[in-house]
Amino acid sequence: MSTTPTPHDRVLTGPALVEHETRVSVLRGCEFFDDLTSAELNILAGFVELRAFRAGERVFLEGDSATWMAFVVEGKFSITKQGTSQQPISVTREFKSRILGEMALLDGENRSATCTTASIAKLIVMSSAEFDRMSHAVPGLALKILRDIAKLVSRRLRVASGMIVEAAS
């Protein structure tokens, strides 16, 4: 059996190796990571976990403390915010290869919206602690991922700014 090196400098065998290779395969299928090399995907797999959700399941609630972010592998998600009338307002729908919860990972604040699955869904989850650990162990990879997250946040801010201008007109 071949072994795959991990960021923990240990050799994986048996079920641990199969689980690691599964994470690598899932990462490879996520468009967000298209610019990562095979070696980088292999390293990243040591810092993430896979989670599955049923349709209609809450992923996180607005105001909750946030300790992780996720990359969408499969599924549809409804993102809502509480309005002033206490009725949730649909902000967006997230789909494959998008990110959920990145703002909380970046700024450490509570969740800014509620996320609920609109279908069966699978996520690649990275905790704040694992991101910090990766930042120390493999800073180049962490910077590459952080830069891609920043680009996504910037695009979202540009869209939101445009919507605010249109609403004010």
JSON list of C-alpha atoms in Angstrom, two decimals:
[
{"chain": "A", "resi": 1, "resn": "MET", "atom": "CA", "xyz": [0.00, 0.00, 0.00]},
{"chain": "A", "resi": 2, "resn": "SER", "atom": "CA", "xyz": [1.37, 3.44, -0.85]},
{"chain": "A", "resi": 3, "resn": "THR", "atom": "CA", "xyz": [1.41, 6.16, 1.74]},
{"chain": "A", "resi": 4, "resn": "THR", "atom": "CA", "xyz": [0.60, 9.81, 1.34]},
{"chain": "A", "resi": 5, "resn": "PRO", "atom": "CA", "xyz": [2.66, 12.42, 3.24]},
{"chain": "A", "resi": 6, "resn": "THR", "atom": "CA", "xyz": [0.65, 14.73, 5.46]},
{"chain": "A", "resi": 7, "resn": "PRO", "atom": "CA", "xyz": [1.41, 18.10, 7.03]},
{"chain": "A", "resi": 8, "resn": "HIS", "atom": "CA", "xyz": [1.81, 16.24, 10.31]},
{"chain": "A", "resi": 9, "resn": "ASP", "atom": "CA", "xyz": [4.95, 14.41, 9.04]},
{"chain": "A", "resi": 10, "resn": "ARG", "atom": "CA", "xyz": [3.50, 11.03, 9.79]},
{"chain": "A", "resi": 11, "resn": "VAL", "atom": "CA", "xyz": [2.68, 8.10, 7.57]},
{"chain": "A", "resi": 12, "resn": "LEU", "atom": "CA", "xyz": [-0.98, 7.23, 7.19]},
{"chain": "A", "resi": 13, "resn": "THR", "atom": "CA", "xyz": [-2.14, 3.67, 6.70]},
{"chain": "A", "resi": 14, "resn": "GLY", "atom": "CA", "xyz": [-5.44, 1.81, 6.53]},
{"chain": "A", "resi": 15, "resn": "PRO", "atom": "CA", "xyz": [-8.64, 3.81, 7.18]},
{"chain": "A", "resi": 16, "resn": "ALA", "atom": "CA", "xyz": [-6.74, 7.04, 7.92]},
{"chain": "A", "resi": 17, "resn": "LEU", "atom": "CA", "xyz": [-5.07, 6.87, 4.51]},
{"chain": "A", "resi": 18, "resn": "VAL", "atom": "CA", "xyz": [-8.37, 6.16, 2.75]},
{"chain": "A", "resi": 19, "resn": "GLU", "atom": "CA", "xyz": [-10.02, 9.10, 4.56]},
{"chain": "A", "resi": 20, "resn": "HIS", "atom": "CA", "xyz": [-7.13, 11.41, 3.62]},
{"chain": "A", "resi": 21, "resn": "GLU", "atom": "CA", "xyz": [-7.26, 10.33, -0.03]},
{"chain": "A", "resi": 22, "resn": "THR", "atom": "CA", "xyz": [-11.04, 10.89, -0.03]},
{"chain": "A", "resi": 23, "resn": "ARG", "atom": "CA", "xyz": [-10.51, 14.47, 1.22]},
{"chain": "A", "resi": 24, "resn": "VAL", "atom": "CA", "xyz": [-7.87, 15.04, -1.50]},
{"chain": "A", "resi": 25, "resn": "SER", "atom": "CA", "xyz": [-10.28, 13.76, -4.14]},
{"chain": "A", "resi": 26, "resn": "VAL", "atom": "CA", "xyz": [-13.10, 15.99, -2.90]},
{"chain": "A", "resi": 27, "resn": "LEU", "atom": "CA", "xyz": [-10.78, 19.02, -2.77]},
{"chain": "A", "resi": 28, "resn": "ARG", "atom": "CA", "xyz": [-9.69, 18.27, -6.34]},
{"chain": "A", "resi": 29, "resn": "GLY", "atom": "CA", "xyz": [-13.34, 18.43, -7.44]},
{"chain": "A", "resi": 30, "resn": "CYS", "atom": "CA", "xyz": [-13.95, 21.83, -5.84]},
{"chain": "A", "resi": 31, "resn": "GLU", "atom": "CA", "xyz": [-13.44, 24.68, -8.33]},
{"chain": "A", "resi": 32, "resn": "PHE", "atom": "CA", "xyz": [-12.27, 27.01, -5.56]},
{"chain": "A", "resi": 33, "resn": "PHE", "atom": "CA", "xyz": [-9.06, 24.99, -5.37]},
{"chain": "A", "resi": 34, "resn": "ASP", "atom": "CA", "xyz": [-8.39, 24.77, -9.13]},
{"chain": "A", "resi": 35, "resn": "ASP", "atom": "CA", "xyz": [-5.19, 26.80, -8.83]},
{"chain": "A", "resi": 36, "resn": "LEU", "atom": "CA", "xyz": [-3.67, 24.50, -6.18]},
{"chain": "A", "resi": 37, "resn": "THR", "atom": "CA", "xyz": [-1.14, 21.85, -7.15]},
{"chain": "A", "resi": 38, "resn": "SER", "atom": "CA", "xyz": [-1.60, 18.18, -6.30]},
{"chain": "A", "resi": 39, "resn": "ALA", "atom": "CA", "xyz": [0.99, 18.57, -3.54]},
{"chain": "A", "resi": 40, "resn": "GLU", "atom": "CA", "xyz": [-0.90, 21.57, -2.09]},
{"chain": "A", "resi": 41, "resn": "LEU", "atom": "CA", "xyz": [-4.22, 19.67, -2.20]},
{"chain": "A", "resi": 42, "resn": "ASN", "atom": "CA", "xyz": [-2.55, 16.79, -0.39]},
{"chain": "A", "resi": 43, "resn": "ILE", "atom": "CA", "xyz": [-1.32, 19.13, 2.33]},
{"chain": "A", "resi": 44, "resn": "LEU", "atom": "CA", "xyz": [-4.66, 20.98, 2.58]},
{"chain": "A", "resi": 45, "resn": "ALA", "atom": "CA", "xyz": [-6.48, 17.67, 3.06]},
{"chain": "A", "resi": 46, "resn": "GLY", "atom": "CA", "xyz": [-4.73, 17.34, 6.41]},
{"chain": "A", "resi": 47, "resn": "PHE", "atom": "CA", "xyz": [-6.39, 20.53, 7.67]},
{"chain": "A", "resi": 48, "resn": "VAL", "atom": "CA", "xyz": [-10.02, 20.00, 6.61]},
{"chain": "A", "resi": 49, "resn": "GLU", "atom": "CA", "xyz": [-12.90, 17.63, 7.23]},
{"chain": "A", "resi": 50, "resn": "LEU", "atom": "CA", "xyz": [-15.94, 16.62, 5.17]},
{"chain": "A", "resi": 51, "resn": "ARG", "atom": "CA", "xyz": [-19.49, 17.15, 6.43]},
{"chain": "A", "resi": 52, "resn": "ALA", "atom": "CA", "xyz": [-22.81, 16.09, 4.93]},
{"chain": "A", "resi": 53, "resn": "PHE", "atom": "CA", "xyz": [-26.21, 17.70, 5.52]},
{"chain": "A", "resi": 54, "resn": "ARG", "atom": "CA", "xyz": [-29.82, 16.76, 4.78]},
{"chain": "A", "resi": 55, "resn": "ALA", "atom": "CA", "xyz": [-32.12, 19.13, 2.91]},
{"chain": "A", "resi": 56, "resn": "GLY", "atom": "CA", "xyz": [-33.62, 21.74, 5.21]},
{"chain": "A", "resi": 57, "resn": "GLU", "atom": "CA", "xyz": [-30.89, 21.40, 7.83]},
{"chain": "A", "resi": 58, "resn": "ARG", "atom": "CA", "xyz": [-29.49, 24.54, 9.45]},
{"chain": "A", "resi": 59, "resn": "VAL", "atom": "CA", "xyz": [-25.76, 24.87, 8.88]},
{"chain": "A", "resi": 60, "resn": "PHE", "atom": "CA", "xyz": [-25.37, 27.93, 11.15]},
{"chain": "A", "resi": 61, "resn": "LEU", "atom": "CA", "xyz": [-27.54, 30.62, 12.72]},
{"chain": "A", "resi": 62, "resn": "GLU", "atom": "CA", "xyz": [-27.12, 34.39, 12.54]},
{"chain": "A", "resi": 63, "resn": "GLY", "atom": "CA", "xyz": [-25.48, 35.58, 15.76]},
{"chain": "A", "resi": 64, "resn": "ASP", "atom": "CA", "xyz": [-23.86, 32.23, 16.60]},
{"chain": "A", "resi": 65, "resn": "SER", "atom": "CA", "xyz": [-20.19, 32.25, 17.48]},
{"chain": "A", "resi": 66, "resn": "ALA", "atom": "CA", "xyz": [-18.16, 31.20, 14.49]},
{"chain": "A", "resi": 67, "resn": "THR", "atom": "CA", "xyz": [-15.24, 28.83, 14.57]},
{"chain": "A", "resi": 68, "resn": "TRP", "atom": "CA", "xyz": [-15.15, 27.51, 11.00]},
{"chain": "A", "resi": 69, "resn": "MET", "atom": "CA", "xyz": [-15.76, 28.22, 7.33]},
{"chain": "A", "resi": 70, "resn": "ALA", "atom": "CA", "xyz": [-16.76, 25.83, 4.56]},
{"chain": "A", "resi": 71, "resn": "PHE", "atom": "CA", "xyz": [-16.27, 25.27, 0.86]},
{"chain": "A", "resi": 72, "resn": "VAL", "atom": "CA", "xyz": [-19.37, 23.97, -0.93]},
{"chain": "A", "resi": 73, "resn": "VAL", "atom": "CA", "xyz": [-18.78, 20.63, -2.64]},
{"chain": "A", "resi": 74, "resn": "GLU", "atom": "CA", "xyz": [-22.39, 19.85, -3.47]},
{"chain": "A", "resi": 75, "resn": "GLY", "atom": "CA", "xyz": [-25.81, 21.27, -2.77]},
{"chain": "A", "resi": 76, "resn": "LYS", "atom": "CA", "xyz": [-27.75, 24.48, -2.55]},
{"chain": "A", "resi": 77, "resn": "PHE", "atom": "CA", "xyz": [-27.89, 26.78, 0.46]},
{"chain": "A", "resi": 78, "resn": "SER", "atom": "CA", "xyz": [-30.20, 29.61, 1.46]},
{"chain": "A", "resi": 79, "resn": "ILE", "atom": "CA", "xyz": [-28.52, 32.55, 3.19]},
{"chain": "A", "resi": 80, "resn": "THR", "atom": "CA", "xyz": [-30.89, 34.82, 5.14]},
{"chain": "A", "resi": 81, "resn": "LYS", "atom": "CA", "xyz": [-30.60, 37.79, 7.51]},
{"chain": "A", "resi": 82, "resn": "GLN", "atom": "CA", "xyz": [-33.08, 38.99, 10.08]},
{"chain": "A", "resi": 83, "resn": "GLY", "atom": "CA", "xyz": [-34.91, 42.07, 8.85]},
{"chain": "A", "resi": 84, "resn": "THR", "atom": "CA", "xyz": [-36.14, 44.89, 11.08]},
{"chain": "A", "resi": 85, "resn": "SER", "atom": "CA", "xyz": [-39.61, 43.31, 11.00]},
{"chain": "A", "resi": 86, "resn": "GLN", "atom": "CA", "xyz": [-38.06, 40.11, 12.44]},
{"chain": "A", "resi": 87, "resn": "GLN", "atom": "CA", "xyz": [-38.81, 38.35, 9.16]},
{"chain": "A", "resi": 88, "resn": "PRO", "atom": "CA", "xyz": [-35.82, 36.68, 7.51]},
{"chain": "A", "resi": 89, "resn": "ILE", "atom": "CA", "xyz": [-34.74, 38.30, 4.25]},
{"chain": "A", "resi": 90, "resn": "SER", "atom": "CA", "xyz": [-33.16, 36.12, 1.60]},
{"chain": "A", "resi": 91, "resn": "VAL", "atom": "CA", "xyz": [-29.70, 37.45, 0.86]},
{"chain": "A", "resi": 92, "resn": "THR", "atom": "CA", "xyz": [-28.39, 34.89, -1.59]},
{"chain": "A", "resi": 93, "resn": "ARG", "atom": "CA", "xyz": [-28.24, 31.26, -2.58]},
{"chain": "A", "resi": 94, "resn": "GLU", "atom": "CA", "xyz": [-24.91, 29.49, -2.54]},
{"chain": "A", "resi": 95, "resn": "PHE", "atom": "CA", "xyz": [-23.95, 26.63, -4.82]},
{"chain": "A", "resi": 96, "resn": "LYS", "atom": "CA", "xyz": [-21.06, 24.32, -5.65]},
{"chain": "A", "resi": 97, "resn": "SER", "atom": "CA", "xyz": [-17.54, 25.69, -5.25]},
{"chain": "A", "resi": 98, "resn": "ARG", "atom": "CA", "xyz": [-18.65, 28.69, -3.22]},
{"chain": "A", "resi": 99, "resn": "ILE", "atom": "CA", "xyz": [-17.67, 29.55, 0.37]},
{"chain": "A", "resi": 100, "resn": "LEU", "atom": "CA", "xyz": [-19.80, 29.78, 3.50]},
{"chain": "A", "resi": 101, "resn": "GLY", "atom": "CA", "xyz": [-18.77, 31.45, 6.75]},
{"chain": "A", "resi": 102, "resn": "GLU", "atom": "CA", "xyz": [-15.56, 33.03, 5.48]},
{"chain": "A", "resi": 103, "resn": "MET", "atom": "CA", "xyz": [-16.28, 36.43, 7.04]},
{"chain": "A", "resi": 104, "resn": "ALA", "atom": "CA", "xyz": [-16.41, 34.93, 10.52]},
{"chain": "A", "resi": 105, "resn": "LEU", "atom": "CA", "xyz": [-13.16, 33.06, 9.92]},
{"chain": "A", "resi": 106, "resn": "LEU", "atom": "CA", "xyz": [-11.48, 36.28, 8.80]},
{"chain": "A", "resi": 107, "resn": "ASP", "atom": "CA", "xyz": [-12.76, 38.68, 11.46]},
{"chain": "A", "resi": 108, "resn": "GLY", "atom": "CA", "xyz": [-13.67, 36.38, 14.38]},
{"chain": "A", "resi": 109, "resn": "GLU", "atom": "CA", "xyz": [-17.10, 37.99, 14.72]},
{"chain": "A", "resi": 110, "resn": "ASN", "atom": "CA", "xyz": [-20.37, 36.12, 15.18]},
{"chain": "A", "resi": 111, "resn": "ARG", "atom": "CA", "xyz": [-22.24, 34.76, 12.17]},
{"chain": "A", "resi": 112, "resn": "SER", "atom": "CA", "xyz": [-23.73, 37.60, 10.11]},
{"chain": "A", "resi": 113, "resn": "ALA", "atom": "CA", "xyz": [-26.47, 35.47, 8.54]},
{"chain": "A", "resi": 114, "resn": "THR", "atom": "CA", "xyz": [-28.28, 32.15, 8.80]},
{"chain": "A", "resi": 115, "resn": "CYS", "atom": "CA", "xyz": [-27.40, 29.35, 6.39]},
{"chain": "A", "resi": 116, "resn": "THR", "atom": "CA", "xyz": [-29.83, 26.52, 5.69]},
{"chain": "A", "resi": 117, "resn": "THR", "atom": "CA", "xyz": [-29.50, 23.71, 3.17]},
{"chain": "A", "resi": 118, "resn": "ALA", "atom": "CA", "xyz": [-31.96, 23.80, 0.28]},
{"chain": "A", "resi": 119, "resn": "SER", "atom": "CA", "xyz": [-30.90, 20.31, -0.85]},
{"chain": "A", "resi": 120, "resn": "ILE", "atom": "CA", "xyz": [-28.71, 17.45, 0.28]},
{"chain": "A", "resi": 121, "resn": "ALA", "atom": "CA", "xyz": [-25.29, 19.04, 0.69]},
{"chain": "A", "resi": 122, "resn": "LYS", "atom": "CA", "xyz": [-21.63, 18.30, 1.29]},
{"chain": "A", "resi": 123, "resn": "LEU", "atom": "CA", "xyz": [-19.07, 20.75, 2.64]},
{"chain": "A", "resi": 124, "resn": "ILE", "atom": "CA", "xyz": [-15.32, 20.87, 3.11]},
{"chain": "A", "resi": 125, "resn": "VAL", "atom": "CA", "xyz": [-14.93, 22.46, 6.54]},
{"chain": "A", "resi": 126, "resn": "MET", "atom": "CA", "xyz": [-11.89, 24.26, 7.92]},
{"chain": "A", "resi": 127, "resn": "SER", "atom": "CA", "xyz": [-11.90, 25.43, 11.52]},
{"chain": "A", "resi": 128, "resn": "SER", "atom": "CA", "xyz": [-10.27, 28.66, 12.62]},
{"chain": "A", "resi": 129, "resn": "ALA", "atom": "CA", "xyz": [-7.81, 26.61, 14.67]},
{"chain": "A", "resi": 130, "resn": "GLU", "atom": "CA", "xyz": [-6.83, 24.49, 11.64]},
{"chain": "A", "resi": 131, "resn": "PHE", "atom": "CA", "xyz": [-6.46, 27.59, 9.47]},
{"chain": "A", "resi": 132, "resn": "ASP", "atom": "CA", "xyz": [-4.15, 29.11, 12.10]},
{"chain": "A", "resi": 133, "resn": "ARG", "atom": "CA", "xyz": [-2.21, 25.85, 12.32]},
{"chain": "A", "resi": 134, "resn": "MET", "atom": "CA", "xyz": [-1.89, 25.73, 8.52]},
{"chain": "A", "resi": 135, "resn": "SER", "atom": "CA", "xyz": [-0.75, 29.39, 8.52]},
{"chain": "A", "resi": 136, "resn": "HIS", "atom": "CA", "xyz": [2.18, 28.46, 10.75]},
{"chain": "A", "resi": 137, "resn": "ALA", "atom": "CA", "xyz": [2.99, 25.10, 9.15]},
{"chain": "A", "resi": 138, "resn": "VAL", "atom": "CA", "xyz": [2.52, 26.02, 5.48]},
{"chain": "A", "resi": 139, "resn": "PRO", "atom": "CA", "xyz": [2.33, 29.82, 5.23]},
{"chain": "A", "resi": 140, "resn": "GLY", "atom": "CA", "xyz": [2.55, 29.90, 1.42]},
{"chain": "A", "resi": 141, "resn": "LEU", "atom": "CA", "xyz": [-0.50, 27.68, 1.06]},
{"chain": "A", "resi": 142, "resn": "ALA", "atom": "CA", "xyz": [-2.43, 29.62, 3.70]},
{"chain": "A", "resi": 143, "resn": "LEU", "atom": "CA", "xyz": [-1.61, 32.88, 1.90]},
{"chain": "A", "resi": 144, "resn": "LYS", "atom": "CA", "xyz": [-2.76, 31.46, -1.43]},
{"chain": "A", "resi": 145, "resn": "ILE", "atom": "CA", "xyz": [-6.11, 30.39, 0.06]},
{"chain": "A", "resi": 146, "resn": "LEU", "atom": "CA", "xyz": [-6.49, 33.67, 1.97]},
{"chain": "A", "resi": 147, "resn": "ARG", "atom": "CA", "xyz": [-5.85, 35.65, -1.23]},
{"chain": "A", "resi": 148, "resn": "ASP", "atom": "CA", "xyz": [-8.58, 33.68, -3.04]},
{"chain": "A", "resi": 149, "resn": "ILE", "atom": "CA", "xyz": [-10.98, 34.28, -0.15]},
{"chain": "A", "resi": 150, "resn": "ALA", "atom": "CA", "xyz": [-10.16, 38.00, -0.24]},
{"chain": "A", "resi": 151, "resn": "LYS", "atom": "CA", "xyz": [-10.92, 38.10, -3.97]},
{"chain": "A", "resi": 152, "resn": "LEU", "atom": "CA", "xyz": [-14.30, 36.48, -3.34]},
{"chain": "A", "resi": 153, "resn": "VAL", "atom": "CA", "xyz": [-15.13, 38.87, -0.49]},
{"chain": "A", "resi": 154, "resn": "SER", "atom": "CA", "xyz": [-14.09, 41.80, -2.68]},
{"chain": "A", "resi": 155, "resn": "ARG", "atom": "CA", "xyz": [-16.39, 40.65, -5.51]},
{"chain": "A", "resi": 156, "resn": "ARG", "atom": "CA", "xyz": [-19.26, 40.30, -3.06]},
{"chain": "A", "resi": 157, "resn": "LEU", "atom": "CA", "xyz": [-18.60, 43.78, -1.65]},
{"chain": "A", "resi": 158, "resn": "ARG", "atom": "CA", "xyz": [-18.61, 45.27, -5.15]},
{"chain": "A", "resi": 159, "resn": "VAL", "atom": "CA", "xyz": [-21.97, 43.64, -5.88]},
{"chain": "A", "resi": 160, "resn": "ALA", "atom": "CA", "xyz": [-23.41, 44.84, -2.55]},
{"chain": "A", "resi": 161, "resn": "SER", "atom": "CA", "xyz": [-22.11, 48.37, -3.18]},
{"chain": "A", "resi": 162, "resn": "GLY", "atom": "CA", "xyz": [-23.75, 48.38, -6.59]},
{"chain": "A", "resi": 163, "resn": "MET", "atom": "CA", "xyz": [-27.04, 47.24, -5.08]},
{"chain": "A", "resi": 164, "resn": "ILE", "atom": "CA", "xyz": [-26.90, 50.00, -2.44]},
{"chain": "A", "resi": 165, "resn": "VAL", "atom": "CA", "xyz": [-26.30, 52.64, -5.12]},
{"chain": "A", "resi": 166, "resn": "GLU", "atom": "CA", "xyz": [-29.19, 51.31, -7.21]},
{"chain": "A", "resi": 167, "resn": "ALA", "atom": "CA", "xyz": [-31.52, 51.24, -4.19]},
{"chain": "A", "resi": 168, "resn": "ALA", "atom": "CA", "xyz": [-30.58, 54.83, -3.28]},
{"chain": "A", "resi": 169, "resn": "SER", "atom": "CA", "xyz": [-31.25, 56.09, -6.83]}
]
